Structure formats: structure tokens, C-alpha cells
């Protein structure tokens, strides 16, 4: 089973425990990155971030797979565009599922109804499973490596924004005032994107979301993953990779 592969953390030169202070430093860094990159992207008539060329984003993901550090990913990228919008997008929207990897067809499927801010990084994440990274938080980290230095501003913004939100989620219960201050300092463009994401989530919340969240948590734990409640392993990887 791929879940029992060597942890990526053990492949990094630094393997320190994450701290809130280090996470704060990185959060401020990615706040600034998001502000700068967001200005390079396009938006709709309501001022919400939009993807102008999804195929270009997908091709960039495939290219960036070939540039992953060999000590982390030794598997050769196939370079085949197998990204597909899922036929079950309505169900996915109401269950909180952003995307999934279909091992039978080797396709990275995504929910095309998602706010555009989520689609590029979700695609990078799902493509990571094709490279053999079964653990969800490791797929997040590989998705981060794929997108963070991309020349494609849409992929890079989606990745930076995911990274910032992950850091803020990690910090939130330890220093909520810091998180509130960062949110207040979002650019006007980022605030519009955040409001749109929140509206999408509120619209699709319900019993199905609660049920699938519960069952997904059981699945992750049964495969020796952390479970959807803690999800701190990505932060471990991020802070050690960035060497804050």
C-alpha cells in the first residue's frame, strides 16, 4: 500500500517540530505573496478571481511535476493530461469534496463548480496521487511544490492562497487575534475571493457534508493518516521545507 511509503518528512534535511511563531512568519510572507500575485490575475465583473485558460494551468502542472526534487519524488512524470471535471460535481459540492484521483482510469478529477481560487491547487493536489503520493497531506505538499514557483500566475496564486489559509487554520486556535489581523490585511481582491468562497461553502453545507466528513475521517485514520480534524502534517512539511 502506498500509505506505508517512507514519510516525506524523513526525506527533508530539517525535521523540527512546527511552532506557532514560525507559522506566523510564514503566514505574513504568504500574505504578501498573495497580494502581489493576485494583482497579476483576471477577475469577473464582480471582482472575483477567474481562470482564463484552464488547459494552460493543467499543462503547467504537468511541466512542474518534472521539476520536483529527486530526493522527494523519484517517479518519472508521465506528462499526460488526465485532468477531468467530475460528472458528480453537484454531489461533490454538497459533500465538500474538491476533487479525487480515480485509480482505475488514472484521472485527476475535480469539481468544476468550485470557486476558481480552489481549482488550480486542487488539480495539482490530485495530480500528486498519480506520482504515488497517497497520503492527503503529502499530496498537498507535492501540490505546493508544483505550484509555488510556477510562472503561471493563476496556479501560483491558488497555491499561495491555499498555503496562507492552511497556515492561518493552524494558527487560529492558538492565536486568533493574529489570524483576525491577517484577514483584515487581505487586499480588497483577496477579500472578495474569500467572501465568494465562504458564500459557496455556506450554500452547500448540509447533512451530507457532515456525514461525508465523518466517514472520510474514519477512512484517513484507518489508513494511518491523521484524520481530517488535525491535518497538521502539511504544516510540518511546509515549515521544515521553508526552514523558517
PDB file of C-alpha atoms in Angstrom:
ATOM      1  CA  UNK A   1       0.000   0.000   0.000  1.00  0.00           C
ATOM      2  CA  UNK A   2       1.282   3.476  -0.875  1.00  0.00           C
ATOM      3  CA  UNK A   3       0.162   4.704   2.550  1.00  0.00           C
ATOM      4  CA  UNK A   4       3.126   2.857   4.054  1.00  0.00           C
ATOM      5  CA  UNK A   5       5.800   4.564   1.983  1.00  0.00           C
ATOM      6  CA  UNK A   6       8.561   6.490   3.724  1.00  0.00           C
ATOM      7  CA  UNK A   7       7.220   9.788   5.016  1.00  0.00           C
ATOM      8  CA  UNK A   8       8.310  12.822   3.009  1.00  0.00           C
ATOM      9  CA  UNK A   9       9.276  14.482   6.291  1.00  0.00           C
ATOM     10  CA  UNK A  10      12.042  11.913   6.715  1.00  0.00           C
ATOM     11  CA  UNK A  11      13.430  12.935   3.319  1.00  0.00           C
ATOM     12  CA  UNK A  12      13.847  16.585   4.317  1.00  0.00           C
ATOM     13  CA  UNK A  13      17.103  17.860   5.783  1.00  0.00           C
ATOM     14  CA  UNK A  14      15.182  19.557   8.591  1.00  0.00           C
ATOM     15  CA  UNK A  15      12.707  17.610  10.742  1.00  0.00           C
ATOM     16  CA  UNK A  16      11.841  20.024  13.530  1.00  0.00           C
ATOM     17  CA  UNK A  17       8.524  20.322  15.304  1.00  0.00           C
ATOM     18  CA  UNK A  18       6.364  23.158  13.954  1.00  0.00           C
ATOM     19  CA  UNK A  19       5.850  26.205  16.139  1.00  0.00           C
ATOM     20  CA  UNK A  20       3.225  28.920  16.044  1.00  0.00           C
ATOM     21  CA  UNK A  21       5.858  31.638  15.811  1.00  0.00           C
ATOM     22  CA  UNK A  22       7.406  30.064  12.726  1.00  0.00           C
ATOM     23  CA  UNK A  23       3.968  29.631  11.198  1.00  0.00           C
ATOM     24  CA  UNK A  24       3.252  33.330  11.798  1.00  0.00           C
ATOM     25  CA  UNK A  25       6.421  34.364   9.976  1.00  0.00           C
ATOM     26  CA  UNK A  26       5.444  32.231   7.013  1.00  0.00           C
ATOM     27  CA  UNK A  27       1.832  33.444   7.090  1.00  0.00           C
ATOM     28  CA  UNK A  28       2.971  37.051   6.729  1.00  0.00           C
ATOM     29  CA  UNK A  29       5.264  36.027   3.891  1.00  0.00           C
ATOM     30  CA  UNK A  30       2.436  34.330   2.015  1.00  0.00           C
ATOM     31  CA  UNK A  31       0.035  37.161   2.705  1.00  0.00           C
ATOM     32  CA  UNK A  32       2.380  39.449   0.807  1.00  0.00           C
ATOM     33  CA  UNK A  33       2.891  36.904  -1.958  1.00  0.00           C
ATOM     34  CA  UNK A  34      -0.866  36.519  -2.392  1.00  0.00           C
ATOM     35  CA  UNK A  35      -1.356  40.268  -2.588  1.00  0.00           C
ATOM     36  CA  UNK A  36       1.274  40.607  -5.294  1.00  0.00           C
ATOM     37  CA  UNK A  37       0.257  37.600  -7.382  1.00  0.00           C
ATOM     38  CA  UNK A  38      -3.465  38.354  -7.177  1.00  0.00           C
ATOM     39  CA  UNK A  39      -2.851  41.652  -8.986  1.00  0.00           C
ATOM     40  CA  UNK A  40      -1.470  39.687 -11.947  1.00  0.00           C
ATOM     41  CA  UNK A  41      -4.662  37.665 -12.410  1.00  0.00           C
ATOM     42  CA  UNK A  42      -8.014  38.351 -14.047  1.00  0.00           C
ATOM     43  CA  UNK A  43     -11.415  38.669 -12.401  1.00  0.00           C
ATOM     44  CA  UNK A  44     -15.068  38.606 -13.387  1.00  0.00           C
ATOM     45  CA  UNK A  45     -17.490  41.529 -13.375  1.00  0.00           C
ATOM     46  CA  UNK A  46     -17.960  41.070  -9.625  1.00  0.00           C
ATOM     47  CA  UNK A  47     -14.243  41.306  -8.962  1.00  0.00           C
ATOM     48  CA  UNK A  48     -13.810  37.579  -8.251  1.00  0.00           C
ATOM     49  CA  UNK A  49     -10.710  35.682  -9.390  1.00  0.00           C
ATOM     50  CA  UNK A  50     -11.232  33.660 -12.567  1.00  0.00           C
ATOM     51  CA  UNK A  51      -9.164  31.160 -14.516  1.00  0.00           C
ATOM     52  CA  UNK A  52      -8.675  32.397 -18.060  1.00  0.00           C
ATOM     53  CA  UNK A  53      -7.087  29.265 -19.521  1.00  0.00           C
ATOM     54  CA  UNK A  54      -7.604  26.030 -17.602  1.00  0.00           C
ATOM     55  CA  UNK A  55      -5.679  23.958 -20.139  1.00  0.00           C
ATOM     56  CA  UNK A  56      -2.659  26.201 -19.665  1.00  0.00           C
ATOM     57  CA  UNK A  57      -2.875  25.672 -15.898  1.00  0.00           C
ATOM     58  CA  UNK A  58      -3.052  21.907 -16.386  1.00  0.00           C
ATOM     59  CA  UNK A  59      -0.097  21.864 -18.766  1.00  0.00           C
ATOM     60  CA  UNK A  60       1.905  23.930 -16.288  1.00  0.00           C
ATOM     61  CA  UNK A  61       1.138  21.395 -13.548  1.00  0.00           C
ATOM     62  CA  UNK A  62       2.436  18.584 -15.753  1.00  0.00           C
ATOM     63  CA  UNK A  63       5.581  20.559 -16.539  1.00  0.00           C
ATOM     64  CA  UNK A  64       6.187  21.413 -12.897  1.00  0.00           C
ATOM     65  CA  UNK A  65       5.904  17.730 -11.995  1.00  0.00           C
ATOM     66  CA  UNK A  66       9.120  17.173 -13.949  1.00  0.00           C
ATOM     67  CA  UNK A  67      10.927  19.737 -11.766  1.00  0.00           C
ATOM     68  CA  UNK A  68      10.140  18.164  -8.392  1.00  0.00           C
ATOM     69  CA  UNK A  69      13.216  17.496  -6.207  1.00  0.00           C
ATOM     70  CA  UNK A  70      14.510  13.978  -6.865  1.00  0.00           C
ATOM     71  CA  UNK A  71      15.012  13.277  -3.170  1.00  0.00           C
ATOM     72  CA  UNK A  72      11.270  13.798  -2.656  1.00  0.00           C
ATOM     73  CA  UNK A  73       9.773  12.381  -5.854  1.00  0.00           C
ATOM     74  CA  UNK A  74      11.759   9.837  -7.818  1.00  0.00           C
ATOM     75  CA  UNK A  75       8.844   8.761 -10.010  1.00  0.00           C
ATOM     76  CA  UNK A  76       9.001   9.951 -13.603  1.00  0.00           C
ATOM     77  CA  UNK A  77       6.136  12.268 -14.515  1.00  0.00           C
ATOM     78  CA  UNK A  78       4.100  10.850 -17.398  1.00  0.00           C
ATOM     79  CA  UNK A  79       3.216  14.222 -18.893  1.00  0.00           C
ATOM     80  CA  UNK A  80      -0.275  13.041 -19.848  1.00  0.00           C
ATOM     81  CA  UNK A  81      -3.141  15.481 -19.373  1.00  0.00           C
ATOM     82  CA  UNK A  82      -5.666  13.354 -17.496  1.00  0.00           C
ATOM     83  CA  UNK A  83      -7.476  16.152 -15.663  1.00  0.00           C
ATOM     84  CA  UNK A  84     -11.224  15.718 -15.925  1.00  0.00           C
ATOM     85  CA  UNK A  85     -14.177  17.632 -14.481  1.00  0.00           C
ATOM     86  CA  UNK A  86     -16.169  15.147 -12.447  1.00  0.00           C
ATOM     87  CA  UNK A  87     -19.662  14.120 -13.521  1.00  0.00           C
ATOM     88  CA  UNK A  88     -20.625  14.173  -9.831  1.00  0.00           C
ATOM     89  CA  UNK A  89     -19.970  17.883  -9.304  1.00  0.00           C
ATOM     90  CA  UNK A  90     -23.325  18.548  -7.610  1.00  0.00           C
ATOM     91  CA  UNK A  91     -22.792  15.792  -5.052  1.00  0.00           C
ATOM     92  CA  UNK A  92     -19.194  16.908  -4.553  1.00  0.00           C
ATOM     93  CA  UNK A  93     -20.295  20.474  -3.863  1.00  0.00           C
ATOM     94  CA  UNK A  94     -22.678  19.345  -1.131  1.00  0.00           C
ATOM     95  CA  UNK A  95     -20.185  16.925   0.428  1.00  0.00           C
ATOM     96  CA  UNK A  96     -17.221  19.278   0.497  1.00  0.00           C
ATOM     97  CA  UNK A  97     -15.160  17.122  -1.875  1.00  0.00           C
ATOM     98  CA  UNK A  98     -12.868  19.277  -4.005  1.00  0.00           C
ATOM     99  CA  UNK A  99     -11.508  16.523  -6.200  1.00  0.00           C
ATOM    100  CA  UNK A 100     -10.354  12.923  -6.256  1.00  0.00           C
ATOM    101  CA  UNK A 101      -7.961  10.625  -8.056  1.00  0.00           C
ATOM    102  CA  UNK A 102      -9.556   7.731  -9.928  1.00  0.00           C
ATOM    103  CA  UNK A 103      -7.033   4.852  -9.776  1.00  0.00           C
ATOM    104  CA  UNK A 104      -8.986   2.811 -12.323  1.00  0.00           C
ATOM    105  CA  UNK A 105      -8.802   5.428 -15.072  1.00  0.00           C
ATOM    106  CA  UNK A 106      -5.692   7.234 -13.740  1.00  0.00           C
ATOM    107  CA  UNK A 107      -7.606  10.514 -13.966  1.00  0.00           C
ATOM    108  CA  UNK A 108      -7.352  13.523 -11.674  1.00  0.00           C
ATOM    109  CA  UNK A 109     -10.965  14.576 -11.306  1.00  0.00           C
ATOM    110  CA  UNK A 110     -12.026  17.949  -9.950  1.00  0.00           C
ATOM    111  CA  UNK A 111     -15.261  19.680  -9.073  1.00  0.00           C
ATOM    112  CA  UNK A 112     -15.798  22.256 -11.819  1.00  0.00           C
ATOM    113  CA  UNK A 113     -18.360  24.097  -9.665  1.00  0.00           C
ATOM    114  CA  UNK A 114     -15.708  25.164  -7.174  1.00  0.00           C
ATOM    115  CA  UNK A 115     -14.674  28.781  -6.817  1.00  0.00           C
ATOM    116  CA  UNK A 116     -11.827  29.284  -9.279  1.00  0.00           C
ATOM    117  CA  UNK A 117      -9.405  30.033  -6.443  1.00  0.00           C
ATOM    118  CA  UNK A 118      -9.567  26.352  -5.480  1.00  0.00           C
ATOM    119  CA  UNK A 119      -9.361  24.613  -8.858  1.00  0.00           C
ATOM    120  CA  UNK A 120      -5.666  25.035  -9.828  1.00  0.00           C
ATOM    121  CA  UNK A 121      -4.299  23.847  -6.493  1.00  0.00           C
ATOM    122  CA  UNK A 122      -6.885  21.065  -6.244  1.00  0.00           C
ATOM    123  CA  UNK A 123      -5.738  19.867  -9.669  1.00  0.00           C
ATOM    124  CA  UNK A 124      -2.091  19.957  -8.592  1.00  0.00           C
ATOM    125  CA  UNK A 125      -3.007  18.046  -5.434  1.00  0.00           C
ATOM    126  CA  UNK A 126      -4.901  15.328  -7.291  1.00  0.00           C
ATOM    127  CA  UNK A 127      -2.110  15.005  -9.855  1.00  0.00           C
ATOM    128  CA  UNK A 128       0.244  14.239  -6.964  1.00  0.00           C
ATOM    129  CA  UNK A 129      -1.602  10.983  -6.379  1.00  0.00           C
ATOM    130  CA  UNK A 130      -0.589   9.958  -9.900  1.00  0.00           C
ATOM    131  CA  UNK A 131       3.015  10.263  -8.761  1.00  0.00           C
ATOM    132  CA  UNK A 132       2.356   7.790  -5.962  1.00  0.00           C
ATOM    133  CA  UNK A 133       1.678  10.099  -3.019  1.00  0.00           C
ATOM    134  CA  UNK A 134      -1.358   8.559  -1.341  1.00  0.00           C
ATOM    135  CA  UNK A 135      -1.312  10.498   1.935  1.00  0.00           C
ATOM    136  CA  UNK A 136      -3.533  13.542   1.576  1.00  0.00           C
ATOM    137  CA  UNK A 137      -1.213  15.955   3.357  1.00  0.00           C
ATOM    138  CA  UNK A 138       1.765  14.765   1.342  1.00  0.00           C
ATOM    139  CA  UNK A 139      -0.280  15.295  -1.822  1.00  0.00           C
ATOM    140  CA  UNK A 140      -0.910  18.826  -0.533  1.00  0.00           C
ATOM    141  CA  UNK A 141       2.824  19.316  -0.113  1.00  0.00           C
ATOM    142  CA  UNK A 142       3.606  17.995  -3.595  1.00  0.00           C
ATOM    143  CA  UNK A 143       0.852  20.256  -4.930  1.00  0.00           C
ATOM    144  CA  UNK A 144       2.563  23.114  -3.109  1.00  0.00           C
ATOM    145  CA  UNK A 145       5.930  22.261  -4.700  1.00  0.00           C
ATOM    146  CA  UNK A 146       4.266  22.085  -8.113  1.00  0.00           C
ATOM    147  CA  UNK A 147       2.562  25.454  -7.877  1.00  0.00           C
ATOM    148  CA  UNK A 148       4.565  27.720  -5.620  1.00  0.00           C
ATOM    149  CA  UNK A 149       7.212  28.782  -8.157  1.00  0.00           C
ATOM    150  CA  UNK A 150       5.039  28.474 -11.225  1.00  0.00           C
ATOM    151  CA  UNK A 151       5.282  31.069 -13.971  1.00  0.00           C
ATOM    152  CA  UNK A 152       1.513  30.696 -14.373  1.00  0.00           C
ATOM    153  CA  UNK A 153       0.044  33.347 -12.070  1.00  0.00           C
ATOM    154  CA  UNK A 154      -3.297  31.531 -11.742  1.00  0.00           C
ATOM    155  CA  UNK A 155      -1.672  28.338 -10.475  1.00  0.00           C
ATOM    156  CA  UNK A 156       0.747  30.273  -8.291  1.00  0.00           C
ATOM    157  CA  UNK A 157      -1.983  32.398  -6.680  1.00  0.00           C
ATOM    158  CA  UNK A 158      -4.156  29.365  -5.979  1.00  0.00           C
ATOM    159  CA  UNK A 159      -1.158  27.643  -4.361  1.00  0.00           C
ATOM    160  CA  UNK A 160      -0.097  30.672  -2.336  1.00  0.00           C
ATOM    161  CA  UNK A 161      -3.671  31.230  -1.199  1.00  0.00           C
ATOM    162  CA  UNK A 162      -4.068  27.592  -0.125  1.00  0.00           C
ATOM    163  CA  UNK A 163      -0.776  27.805   1.762  1.00  0.00           C
ATOM    164  CA  UNK A 164      -1.804  31.004   3.534  1.00  0.00           C
ATOM    165  CA  UNK A 165      -5.186  29.556   4.541  1.00  0.00           C
ATOM    166  CA  UNK A 166      -3.518  26.378   5.823  1.00  0.00           C
ATOM    167  CA  UNK A 167      -1.139  28.404   7.977  1.00  0.00           C
ATOM    168  CA  UNK A 168      -3.967  30.536   9.354  1.00  0.00           C
ATOM    169  CA  UNK A 169      -6.008  27.424  10.160  1.00  0.00           C
ATOM    170  CA  UNK A 170      -3.027  26.052  12.074  1.00  0.00           C
ATOM    171  CA  UNK A 171      -2.568  29.304  13.997  1.00  0.00           C
ATOM    172  CA  UNK A 172      -6.268  30.063  14.592  1.00  0.00           C
ATOM    173  CA  UNK A 173      -6.877  28.191  17.846  1.00  0.00           C
ATOM    174  CA  UNK A 174      -3.528  29.299  19.276  1.00  0.00           C
ATOM    175  CA  UNK A 175      -3.611  32.995  18.400  1.00  0.00           C
ATOM    176  CA  UNK A 176      -6.979  34.010  16.928  1.00  0.00           C
ATOM    177  CA  UNK A 177      -6.138  37.715  17.123  1.00  0.00           C
ATOM    178  CA  UNK A 178      -3.169  37.232  14.807  1.00  0.00           C
ATOM    179  CA  UNK A 179      -5.420  35.490  12.291  1.00  0.00           C
ATOM    180  CA  UNK A 180      -8.038  38.242  12.502  1.00  0.00           C
ATOM    181  CA  UNK A 181      -5.341  40.832  11.885  1.00  0.00           C
ATOM    182  CA  UNK A 182      -4.058  38.968   8.816  1.00  0.00           C
ATOM    183  CA  UNK A 183      -7.589  38.688   7.439  1.00  0.00           C
ATOM    184  CA  UNK A 184      -8.074  42.413   7.938  1.00  0.00           C
ATOM    185  CA  UNK A 185      -4.911  42.964   5.920  1.00  0.00           C
ATOM    186  CA  UNK A 186      -6.067  40.936   2.934  1.00  0.00           C
ATOM    187  CA  UNK A 187      -6.081  43.036  -0.211  1.00  0.00           C
ATOM    188  CA  UNK A 188      -9.500  44.100  -1.484  1.00  0.00           C
ATOM    189  CA  UNK A 189      -9.179  41.476  -4.242  1.00  0.00           C
ATOM    190  CA  UNK A 190      -8.410  38.723  -1.742  1.00  0.00           C
ATOM    191  CA  UNK A 191     -11.305  39.795   0.470  1.00  0.00           C
ATOM    192  CA  UNK A 192     -13.676  39.408  -2.475  1.00  0.00           C
ATOM    193  CA  UNK A 193     -12.274  35.952  -3.229  1.00  0.00           C
ATOM    194  CA  UNK A 194     -12.636  34.932   0.417  1.00  0.00           C
ATOM    195  CA  UNK A 195     -16.221  36.193   0.586  1.00  0.00           C
ATOM    196  CA  UNK A 196     -17.087  34.230  -2.546  1.00  0.00           C
ATOM    197  CA  UNK A 197     -15.543  31.041  -1.134  1.00  0.00           C
ATOM    198  CA  UNK A 198     -17.448  31.493   2.138  1.00  0.00           C
ATOM    199  CA  UNK A 199     -20.725  32.041   0.272  1.00  0.00           C
ATOM    200  CA  UNK A 200     -20.118  28.886  -1.776  1.00  0.00           C
ATOM    201  CA  UNK A 201     -19.447  26.840   1.352  1.00  0.00           C
ATOM    202  CA  UNK A 202     -22.488  28.172   3.197  1.00  0.00           C
ATOM    203  CA  UNK A 203     -24.696  27.460   0.201  1.00  0.00           C
ATOM    204  CA  UNK A 204     -23.618  23.830   0.047  1.00  0.00           C
ATOM    205  CA  UNK A 205     -23.339  22.939   3.714  1.00  0.00           C
ATOM    206  CA  UNK A 206     -25.736  20.311   4.999  1.00  0.00           C
ATOM    207  CA  UNK A 207     -26.211  16.838   6.386  1.00  0.00           C
ATOM    208  CA  UNK A 208     -24.345  15.214   3.503  1.00  0.00           C
ATOM    209  CA  UNK A 209     -21.291  17.324   4.301  1.00  0.00           C
ATOM    210  CA  UNK A 210     -21.426  16.247   7.952  1.00  0.00           C
ATOM    211  CA  UNK A 211     -21.822  12.584   7.020  1.00  0.00           C
ATOM    212  CA  UNK A 212     -19.068  12.502   4.418  1.00  0.00           C
ATOM    213  CA  UNK A 213     -16.737  14.471   6.667  1.00  0.00           C
ATOM    214  CA  UNK A 214     -17.288  11.838   9.355  1.00  0.00           C
ATOM    215  CA  UNK A 215     -16.738   8.882   7.028  1.00  0.00           C
ATOM    216  CA  UNK A 216     -13.689  10.498   5.409  1.00  0.00           C
ATOM    217  CA  UNK A 217     -12.165  10.980   8.855  1.00  0.00           C
ATOM    218  CA  UNK A 218     -12.625   7.268   9.585  1.00  0.00           C
ATOM    219  CA  UNK A 219     -11.070   6.342   6.237  1.00  0.00           C
ATOM    220  CA  UNK A 220      -7.997   8.502   6.819  1.00  0.00           C
ATOM    221  CA  UNK A 221      -7.450   7.102  10.297  1.00  0.00           C
ATOM    222  CA  UNK A 222      -7.904   3.516   9.095  1.00  0.00           C
ATOM    223  CA  UNK A 223      -5.086   4.150   6.627  1.00  0.00           C
ATOM    224  CA  UNK A 224      -2.820   5.541   9.353  1.00  0.00           C
ATOM    225  CA  UNK A 225      -3.338   9.135   8.310  1.00  0.00           C
ATOM    226  CA  UNK A 226      -4.033  11.937  10.749  1.00  0.00           C
ATOM    227  CA  UNK A 227      -7.720  12.387  10.161  1.00  0.00           C
ATOM    228  CA  UNK A 228      -9.412  15.459   8.769  1.00  0.00           C
ATOM    229  CA  UNK A 229      -9.574  17.227  12.132  1.00  0.00           C
ATOM    230  CA  UNK A 230      -5.839  17.695  12.823  1.00  0.00           C
ATOM    231  CA  UNK A 231      -4.344  17.936   9.332  1.00  0.00           C
ATOM    232  CA  UNK A 232      -1.126  19.471  10.681  1.00  0.00           C
ATOM    233  CA  UNK A 233       1.306  17.282   8.755  1.00  0.00           C
ATOM    234  CA  UNK A 234       1.274  19.656   5.771  1.00  0.00           C
ATOM    235  CA  UNK A 235       2.384  22.449   8.112  1.00  0.00           C
ATOM    236  CA  UNK A 236       5.191  20.208   9.418  1.00  0.00           C
ATOM    237  CA  UNK A 237       6.393  19.667   5.861  1.00  0.00           C
ATOM    238  CA  UNK A 238       5.994  23.307   4.881  1.00  0.00           C
ATOM    239  CA  UNK A 239       7.888  24.766   7.847  1.00  0.00           C
ATOM    240  CA  UNK A 240      10.720  22.265   7.535  1.00  0.00           C
ATOM    241  CA  UNK A 241      10.991  22.747   3.787  1.00  0.00           C
ATOM    242  CA  UNK A 242      10.991  26.532   4.101  1.00  0.00           C
ATOM    243  CA  UNK A 243      13.404  26.286   7.071  1.00  0.00           C
ATOM    244  CA  UNK A 244      11.842  29.200   8.903  1.00  0.00           C
TER     245      UNK A 244
END
